Coordinates of C-alpha atoms and ligand atoms in Angstrom, one line a residue:
X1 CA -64.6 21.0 -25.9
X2 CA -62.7 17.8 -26.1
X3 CA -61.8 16.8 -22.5
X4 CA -58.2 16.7 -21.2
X5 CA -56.0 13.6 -21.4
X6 CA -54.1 13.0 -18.3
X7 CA -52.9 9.2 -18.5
X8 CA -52.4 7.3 -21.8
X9 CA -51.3 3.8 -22.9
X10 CA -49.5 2.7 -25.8
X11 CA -49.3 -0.1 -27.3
X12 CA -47.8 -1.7 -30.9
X13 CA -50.1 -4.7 -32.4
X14 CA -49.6 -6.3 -35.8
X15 CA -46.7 -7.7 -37.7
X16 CA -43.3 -5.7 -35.7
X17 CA -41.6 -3.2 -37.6
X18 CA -38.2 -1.5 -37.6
X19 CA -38.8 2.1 -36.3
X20 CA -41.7 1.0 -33.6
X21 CA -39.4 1.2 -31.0
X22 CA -38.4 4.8 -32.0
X23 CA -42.0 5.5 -32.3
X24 CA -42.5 4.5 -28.5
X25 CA -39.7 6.5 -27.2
X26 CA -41.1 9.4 -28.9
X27 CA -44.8 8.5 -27.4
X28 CA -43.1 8.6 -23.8
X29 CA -41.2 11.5 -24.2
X30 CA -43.3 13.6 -25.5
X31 CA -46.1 12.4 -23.3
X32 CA -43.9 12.8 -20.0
X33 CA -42.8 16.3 -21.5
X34 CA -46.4 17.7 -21.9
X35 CA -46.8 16.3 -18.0
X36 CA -48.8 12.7 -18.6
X37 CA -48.2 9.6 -17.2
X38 CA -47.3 6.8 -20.0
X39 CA -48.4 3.1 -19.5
X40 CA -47.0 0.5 -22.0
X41 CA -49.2 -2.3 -22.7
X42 CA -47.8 -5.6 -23.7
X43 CA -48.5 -7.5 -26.9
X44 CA -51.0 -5.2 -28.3
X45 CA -54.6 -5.3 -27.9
X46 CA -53.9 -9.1 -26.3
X47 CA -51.9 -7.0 -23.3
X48 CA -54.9 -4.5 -22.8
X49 CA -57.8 -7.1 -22.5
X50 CA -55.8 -9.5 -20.3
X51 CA -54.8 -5.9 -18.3
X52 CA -50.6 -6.6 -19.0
X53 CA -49.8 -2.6 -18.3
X54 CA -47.2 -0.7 -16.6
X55 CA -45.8 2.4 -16.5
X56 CA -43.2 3.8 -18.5
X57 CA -40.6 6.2 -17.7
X58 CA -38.3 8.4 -19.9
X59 CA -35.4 6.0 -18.8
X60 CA -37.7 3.0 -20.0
X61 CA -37.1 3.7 -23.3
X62 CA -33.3 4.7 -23.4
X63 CA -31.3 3.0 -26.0
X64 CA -33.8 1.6 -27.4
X65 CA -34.0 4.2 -31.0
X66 CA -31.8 1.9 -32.8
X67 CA -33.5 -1.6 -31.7
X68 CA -35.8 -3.4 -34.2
X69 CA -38.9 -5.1 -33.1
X70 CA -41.0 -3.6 -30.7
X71 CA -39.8 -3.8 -26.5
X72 CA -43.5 -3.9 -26.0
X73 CA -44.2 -6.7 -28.1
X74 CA -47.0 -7.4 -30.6
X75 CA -49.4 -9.5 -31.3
X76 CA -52.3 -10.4 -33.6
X77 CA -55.5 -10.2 -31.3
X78 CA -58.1 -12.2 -32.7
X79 CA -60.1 -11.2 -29.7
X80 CA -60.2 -7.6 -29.9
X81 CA -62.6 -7.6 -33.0
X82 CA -64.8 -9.4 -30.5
X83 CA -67.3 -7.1 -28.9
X84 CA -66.4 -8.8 -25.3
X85 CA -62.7 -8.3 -25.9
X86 CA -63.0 -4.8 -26.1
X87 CA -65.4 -4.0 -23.5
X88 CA -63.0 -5.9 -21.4
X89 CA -60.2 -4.0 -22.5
X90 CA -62.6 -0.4 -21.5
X91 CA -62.2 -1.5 -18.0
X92 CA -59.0 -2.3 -17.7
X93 CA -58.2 1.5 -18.7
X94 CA -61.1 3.1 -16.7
X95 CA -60.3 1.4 -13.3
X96 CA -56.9 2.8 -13.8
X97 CA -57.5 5.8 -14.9
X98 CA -56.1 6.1 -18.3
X99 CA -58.1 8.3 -21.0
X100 CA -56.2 8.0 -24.2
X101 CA -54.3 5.6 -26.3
X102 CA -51.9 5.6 -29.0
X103 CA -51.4 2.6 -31.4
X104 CA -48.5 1.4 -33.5
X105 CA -49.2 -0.8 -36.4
X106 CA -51.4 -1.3 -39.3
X107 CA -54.6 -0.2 -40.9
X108 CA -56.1 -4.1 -39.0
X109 CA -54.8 -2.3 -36.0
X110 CA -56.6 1.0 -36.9
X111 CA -59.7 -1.1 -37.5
X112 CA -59.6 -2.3 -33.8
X113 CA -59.1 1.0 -32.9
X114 CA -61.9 3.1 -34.8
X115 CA -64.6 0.5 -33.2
X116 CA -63.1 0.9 -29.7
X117 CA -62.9 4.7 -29.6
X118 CA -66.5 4.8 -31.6
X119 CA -67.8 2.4 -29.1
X120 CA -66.0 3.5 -25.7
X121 CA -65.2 7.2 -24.6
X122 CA -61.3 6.5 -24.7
X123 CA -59.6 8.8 -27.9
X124 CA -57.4 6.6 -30.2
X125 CA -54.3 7.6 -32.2
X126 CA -52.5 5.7 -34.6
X127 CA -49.3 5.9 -36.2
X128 CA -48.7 4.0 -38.6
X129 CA -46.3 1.3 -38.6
X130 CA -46.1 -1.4 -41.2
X131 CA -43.1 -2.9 -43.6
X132 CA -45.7 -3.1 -46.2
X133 CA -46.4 0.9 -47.0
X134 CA -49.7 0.0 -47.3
X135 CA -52.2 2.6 -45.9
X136 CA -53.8 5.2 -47.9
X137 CA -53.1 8.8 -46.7
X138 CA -49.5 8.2 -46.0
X139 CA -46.3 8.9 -47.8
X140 CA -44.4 6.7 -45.2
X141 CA -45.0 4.1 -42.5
X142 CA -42.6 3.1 -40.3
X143 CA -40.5 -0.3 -41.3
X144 CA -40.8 0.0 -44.9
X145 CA -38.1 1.9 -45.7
X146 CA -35.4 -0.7 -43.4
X147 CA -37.7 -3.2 -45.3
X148 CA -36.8 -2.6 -48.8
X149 CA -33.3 -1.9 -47.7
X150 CA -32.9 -5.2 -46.0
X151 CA -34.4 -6.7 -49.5
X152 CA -32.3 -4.9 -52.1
X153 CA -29.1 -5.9 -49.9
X154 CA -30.6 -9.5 -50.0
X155 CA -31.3 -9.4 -54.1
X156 CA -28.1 -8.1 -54.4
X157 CA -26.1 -10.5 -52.9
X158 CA -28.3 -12.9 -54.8
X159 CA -27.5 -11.1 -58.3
X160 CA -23.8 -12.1 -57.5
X161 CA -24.8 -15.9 -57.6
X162 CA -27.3 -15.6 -60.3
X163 CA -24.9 -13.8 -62.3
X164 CA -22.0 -16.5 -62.3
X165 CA -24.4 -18.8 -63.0
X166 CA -26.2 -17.3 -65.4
X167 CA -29.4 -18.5 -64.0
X168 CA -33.2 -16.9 -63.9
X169 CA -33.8 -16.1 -59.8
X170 CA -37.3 -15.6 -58.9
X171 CA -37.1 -13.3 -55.4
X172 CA -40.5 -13.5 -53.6
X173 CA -40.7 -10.2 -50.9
X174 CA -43.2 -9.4 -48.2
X175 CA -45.8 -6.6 -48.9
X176 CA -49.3 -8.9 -47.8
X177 CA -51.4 -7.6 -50.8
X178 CA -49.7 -4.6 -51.4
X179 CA -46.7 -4.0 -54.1
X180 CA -44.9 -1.7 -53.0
X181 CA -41.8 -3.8 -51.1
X182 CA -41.7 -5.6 -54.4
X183 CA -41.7 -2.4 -56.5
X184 CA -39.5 -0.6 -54.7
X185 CA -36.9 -3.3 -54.5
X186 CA -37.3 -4.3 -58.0
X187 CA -36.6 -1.2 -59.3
X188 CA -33.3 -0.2 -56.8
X189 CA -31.8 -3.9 -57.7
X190 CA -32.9 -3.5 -61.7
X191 CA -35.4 -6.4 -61.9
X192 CA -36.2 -7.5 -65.3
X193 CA -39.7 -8.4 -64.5
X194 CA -41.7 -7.4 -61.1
X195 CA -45.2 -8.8 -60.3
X196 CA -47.1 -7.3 -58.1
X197 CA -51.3 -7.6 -56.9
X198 CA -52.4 -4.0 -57.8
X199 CA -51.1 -4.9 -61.7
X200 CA -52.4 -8.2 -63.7
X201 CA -49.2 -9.9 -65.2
X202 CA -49.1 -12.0 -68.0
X203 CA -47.2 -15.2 -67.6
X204 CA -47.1 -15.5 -71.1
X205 CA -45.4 -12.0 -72.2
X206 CA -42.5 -12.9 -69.2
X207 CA -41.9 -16.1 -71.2
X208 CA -41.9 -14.3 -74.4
X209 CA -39.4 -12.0 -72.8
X210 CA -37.1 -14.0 -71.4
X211 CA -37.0 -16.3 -75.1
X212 CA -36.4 -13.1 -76.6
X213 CA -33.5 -12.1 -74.1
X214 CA -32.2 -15.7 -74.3
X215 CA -32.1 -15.2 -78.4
X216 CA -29.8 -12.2 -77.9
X217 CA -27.3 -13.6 -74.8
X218 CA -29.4 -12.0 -71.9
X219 CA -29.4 -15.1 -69.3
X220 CA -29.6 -13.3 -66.0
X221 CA -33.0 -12.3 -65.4
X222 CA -34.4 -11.1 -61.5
X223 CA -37.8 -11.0 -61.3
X224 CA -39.0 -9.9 -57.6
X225 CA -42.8 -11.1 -56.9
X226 CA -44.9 -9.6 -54.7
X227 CA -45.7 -12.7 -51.7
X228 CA -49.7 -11.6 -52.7
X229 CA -49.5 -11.3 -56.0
X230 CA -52.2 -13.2 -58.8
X231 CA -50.3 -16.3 -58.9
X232 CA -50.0 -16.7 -55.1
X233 CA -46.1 -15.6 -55.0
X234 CA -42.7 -17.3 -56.0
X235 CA -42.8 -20.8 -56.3
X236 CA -45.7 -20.7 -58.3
X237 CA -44.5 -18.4 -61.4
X238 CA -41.3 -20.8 -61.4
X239 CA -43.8 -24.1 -61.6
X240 CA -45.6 -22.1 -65.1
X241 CA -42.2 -20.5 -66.6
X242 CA -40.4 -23.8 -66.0
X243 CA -43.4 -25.6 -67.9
X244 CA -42.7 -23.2 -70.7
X245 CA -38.8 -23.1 -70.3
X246 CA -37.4 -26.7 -69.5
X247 CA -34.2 -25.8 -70.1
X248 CA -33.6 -22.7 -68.0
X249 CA -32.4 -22.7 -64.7
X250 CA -34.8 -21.3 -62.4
X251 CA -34.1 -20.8 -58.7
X252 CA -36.7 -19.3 -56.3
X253 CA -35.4 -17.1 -52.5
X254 CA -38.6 -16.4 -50.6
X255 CA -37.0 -13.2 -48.2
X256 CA -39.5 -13.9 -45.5
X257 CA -39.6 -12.3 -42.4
X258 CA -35.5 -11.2 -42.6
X259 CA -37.3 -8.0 -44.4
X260 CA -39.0 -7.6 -40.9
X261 CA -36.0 -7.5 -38.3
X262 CA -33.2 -5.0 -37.8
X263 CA -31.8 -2.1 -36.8
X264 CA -34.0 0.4 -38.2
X265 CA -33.0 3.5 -40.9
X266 CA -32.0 6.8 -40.6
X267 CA -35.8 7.3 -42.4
X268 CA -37.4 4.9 -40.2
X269 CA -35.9 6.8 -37.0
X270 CA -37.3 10.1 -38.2
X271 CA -40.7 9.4 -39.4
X272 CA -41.1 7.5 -36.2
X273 CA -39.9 9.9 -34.2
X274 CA -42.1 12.5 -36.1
X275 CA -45.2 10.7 -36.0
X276 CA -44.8 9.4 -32.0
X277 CA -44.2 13.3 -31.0
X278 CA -46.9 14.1 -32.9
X279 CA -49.4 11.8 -32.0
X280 CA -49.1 13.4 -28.6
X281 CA -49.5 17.0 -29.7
X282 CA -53.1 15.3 -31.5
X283 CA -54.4 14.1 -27.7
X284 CA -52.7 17.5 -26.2
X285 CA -54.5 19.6 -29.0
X286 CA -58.0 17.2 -28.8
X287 CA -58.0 15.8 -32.5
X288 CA -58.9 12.8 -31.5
X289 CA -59.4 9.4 -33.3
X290 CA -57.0 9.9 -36.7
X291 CA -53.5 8.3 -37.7
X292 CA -51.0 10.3 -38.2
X293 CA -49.5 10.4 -41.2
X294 CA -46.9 12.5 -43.2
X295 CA -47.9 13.5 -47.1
X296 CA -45.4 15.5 -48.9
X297 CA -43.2 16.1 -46.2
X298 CA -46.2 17.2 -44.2
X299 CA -48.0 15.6 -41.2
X300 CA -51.4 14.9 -42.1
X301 CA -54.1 13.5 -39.5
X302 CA -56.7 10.8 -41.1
X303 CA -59.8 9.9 -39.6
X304 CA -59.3 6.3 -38.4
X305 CA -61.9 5.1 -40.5
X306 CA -60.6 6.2 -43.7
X307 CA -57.2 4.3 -42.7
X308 CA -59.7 1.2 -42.6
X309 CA -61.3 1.9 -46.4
X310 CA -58.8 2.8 -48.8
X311 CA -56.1 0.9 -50.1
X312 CA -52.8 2.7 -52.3
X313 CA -52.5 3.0 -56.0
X314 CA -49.5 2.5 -57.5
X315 CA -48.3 4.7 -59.9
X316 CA -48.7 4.2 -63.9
X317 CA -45.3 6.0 -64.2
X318 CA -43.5 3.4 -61.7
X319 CA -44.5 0.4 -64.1
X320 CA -43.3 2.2 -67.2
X321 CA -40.1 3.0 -65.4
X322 CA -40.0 -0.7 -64.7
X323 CA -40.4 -1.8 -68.3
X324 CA -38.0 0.8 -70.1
X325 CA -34.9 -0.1 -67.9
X326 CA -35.3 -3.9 -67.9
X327 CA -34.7 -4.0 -71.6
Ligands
F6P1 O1 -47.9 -7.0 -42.4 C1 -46.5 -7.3 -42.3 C2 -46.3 -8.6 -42.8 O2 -44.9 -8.9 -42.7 C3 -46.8 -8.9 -44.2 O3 -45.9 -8.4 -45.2 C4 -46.9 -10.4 -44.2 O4 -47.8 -10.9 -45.2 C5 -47.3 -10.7 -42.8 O5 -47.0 -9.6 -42.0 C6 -46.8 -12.0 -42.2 O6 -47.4 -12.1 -41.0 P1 -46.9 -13.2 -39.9 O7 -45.6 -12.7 -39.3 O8 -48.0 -13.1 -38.9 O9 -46.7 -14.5 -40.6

């Protein structure tokens, strides 16, 4: 029999996304309901090996649902995939007493935390949290929908200038080496052309394309690139179509981290709120090292380890989608 969890910490590491802060709330509310004490560790994985913990409250995280970023801050810890890092980090927990953790963030997060809870006796829960949609086993992670929302209202605002113009715009989005901000944001703004790294693109048929739609009055033309897709994002895919096409005007918007901040959605809230009072109910219950996930409107709990190993697929039926309404 699993042993019981009294005291936990939690923690958000990674790039921030919109939603982590519900997430937390939910962790600490749910914790405090089912009687544990809640620690908050600062900066990720950086805050648990330099021991930057206190304890959290259910007034700790009032009005903070609606906040982007993360109150507990983040970070990228280069020192947690050290050996050293995370021993250190053991005995921070041990000598005060806490016997579970639950982590925000992505599947690099999930990484750090399927070697610590394989390596340590401290159970590890993630939930995922990324703008980039990018873990296998979930339907949703939190920031991705406020993400692509944050894009389309960028693109379209951008439309408006590309369409007086009548200019090409090349939109570069977020999404680290997946597709899916591009993809989604492509489609809900009507982007003529979207590349994206789980798809090989051929420069050539865009420039074909964009002749032919030039030959028949079609001058406005979005095409939203992935920032990891073949040709290494935006500015790129302008230098090769404006060696084809020295007469178009071609403009390039990178988004950039704009698609990370703000308040989160309606969606965000929820699945944040789902998956923090759920990851609670894993420790309560003793399924222990899994992220939570939801799959068809249904939470599901994946072993940490298969977080780490499998990336998304993108659907054949989204590209053709994509092609037949950017004629
Ligand atoms: O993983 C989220 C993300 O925003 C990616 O889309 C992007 O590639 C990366 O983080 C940027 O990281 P940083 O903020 O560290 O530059």
């Amino acid at each position: 029999m699993a042993k019981k969890v009294t005291k936990i910490g939690v923690l958000t590491s990674g790039g921030d996304s919109p939603g982590m802060n519900a997430a937390i709330r939910a962790v600490v509310r749910t914790g405090i309901y089912h009687g544990l004490e809640v620690y908050g560790i600062m900066r990720g994985y950086q805050g648990l090996i330099e021991d930057d913990i206190f304890k959290m409250e259910s007034r700790s995280v009032a009005n903070i649902i609606q906040r982007g970023g993360t109150i507990l801050k983040t970070a990228r810890c280069q020192d947690f995939f050290d050996y050293k890092g995370r021993k250190r980090s053991f005995e921070n927990l041990k000598r005060r007493e806490i016997d579970g953790l639950i982590i925000i963030g992505g599947d690099g997060s999930f990484r750090g935390a399927k070697d610590f809870s394989s390596e340590f006796d401290i159970p590890c829960i993630g939930i995922a949290g990324t703008i980039d949609k990018d873990i296998h086993g979930t339907d949703f992670t939190i920031g991705f929908d406020t993400a692509v929302n944050t894009a389309v209202e960028a693109i379209d605002k951008i439309r408006d200038t590309m369409d007086s113009h009548d200019r090409i715009f090349i939109i570069e989005v977020m999404g680290r080496d997946a597709g899916y901000i591009a993809l989604h944001s492509g489609i809900a703004t009507g982007a003529e052309n979207i590349l994206i790294p789980e798809r090989r693109s051929n420069i050539e048929d865009i420039i074909i394309s964009l002749q032919e739609k030039e030959r028949r009055k079609k001058l406005v033309n979005l095409i939203v690139v992935a920032e990891g897709d073949e040709f290494g994002g935006a500015v790129e895919v302008q230098r090769r179509l404006c060696e084809k096409l020295p007469k178009a005007e071609i403009r390039v918007c990178i988004l950039g981290h704009i698609q990370r901040g703000g308040s989160p959605s309606c969606i965000d809230r929820l699945i944040a709120s789902r998956m923090g009072y759920h990851a609670i109910e894993c420790l309560i219950e003793g399924r222990y090292n899994v992220f939570v996930g939801i799959l068809n409107n249904k939470m599901h709990y994946i072993p940490l380890e298969n977080a780490v190993k499998n990336k998304g697929k993108i659907s054949e039926e989204w590209m053709k989608i994509v092609k037949i309404l950017a004629s």
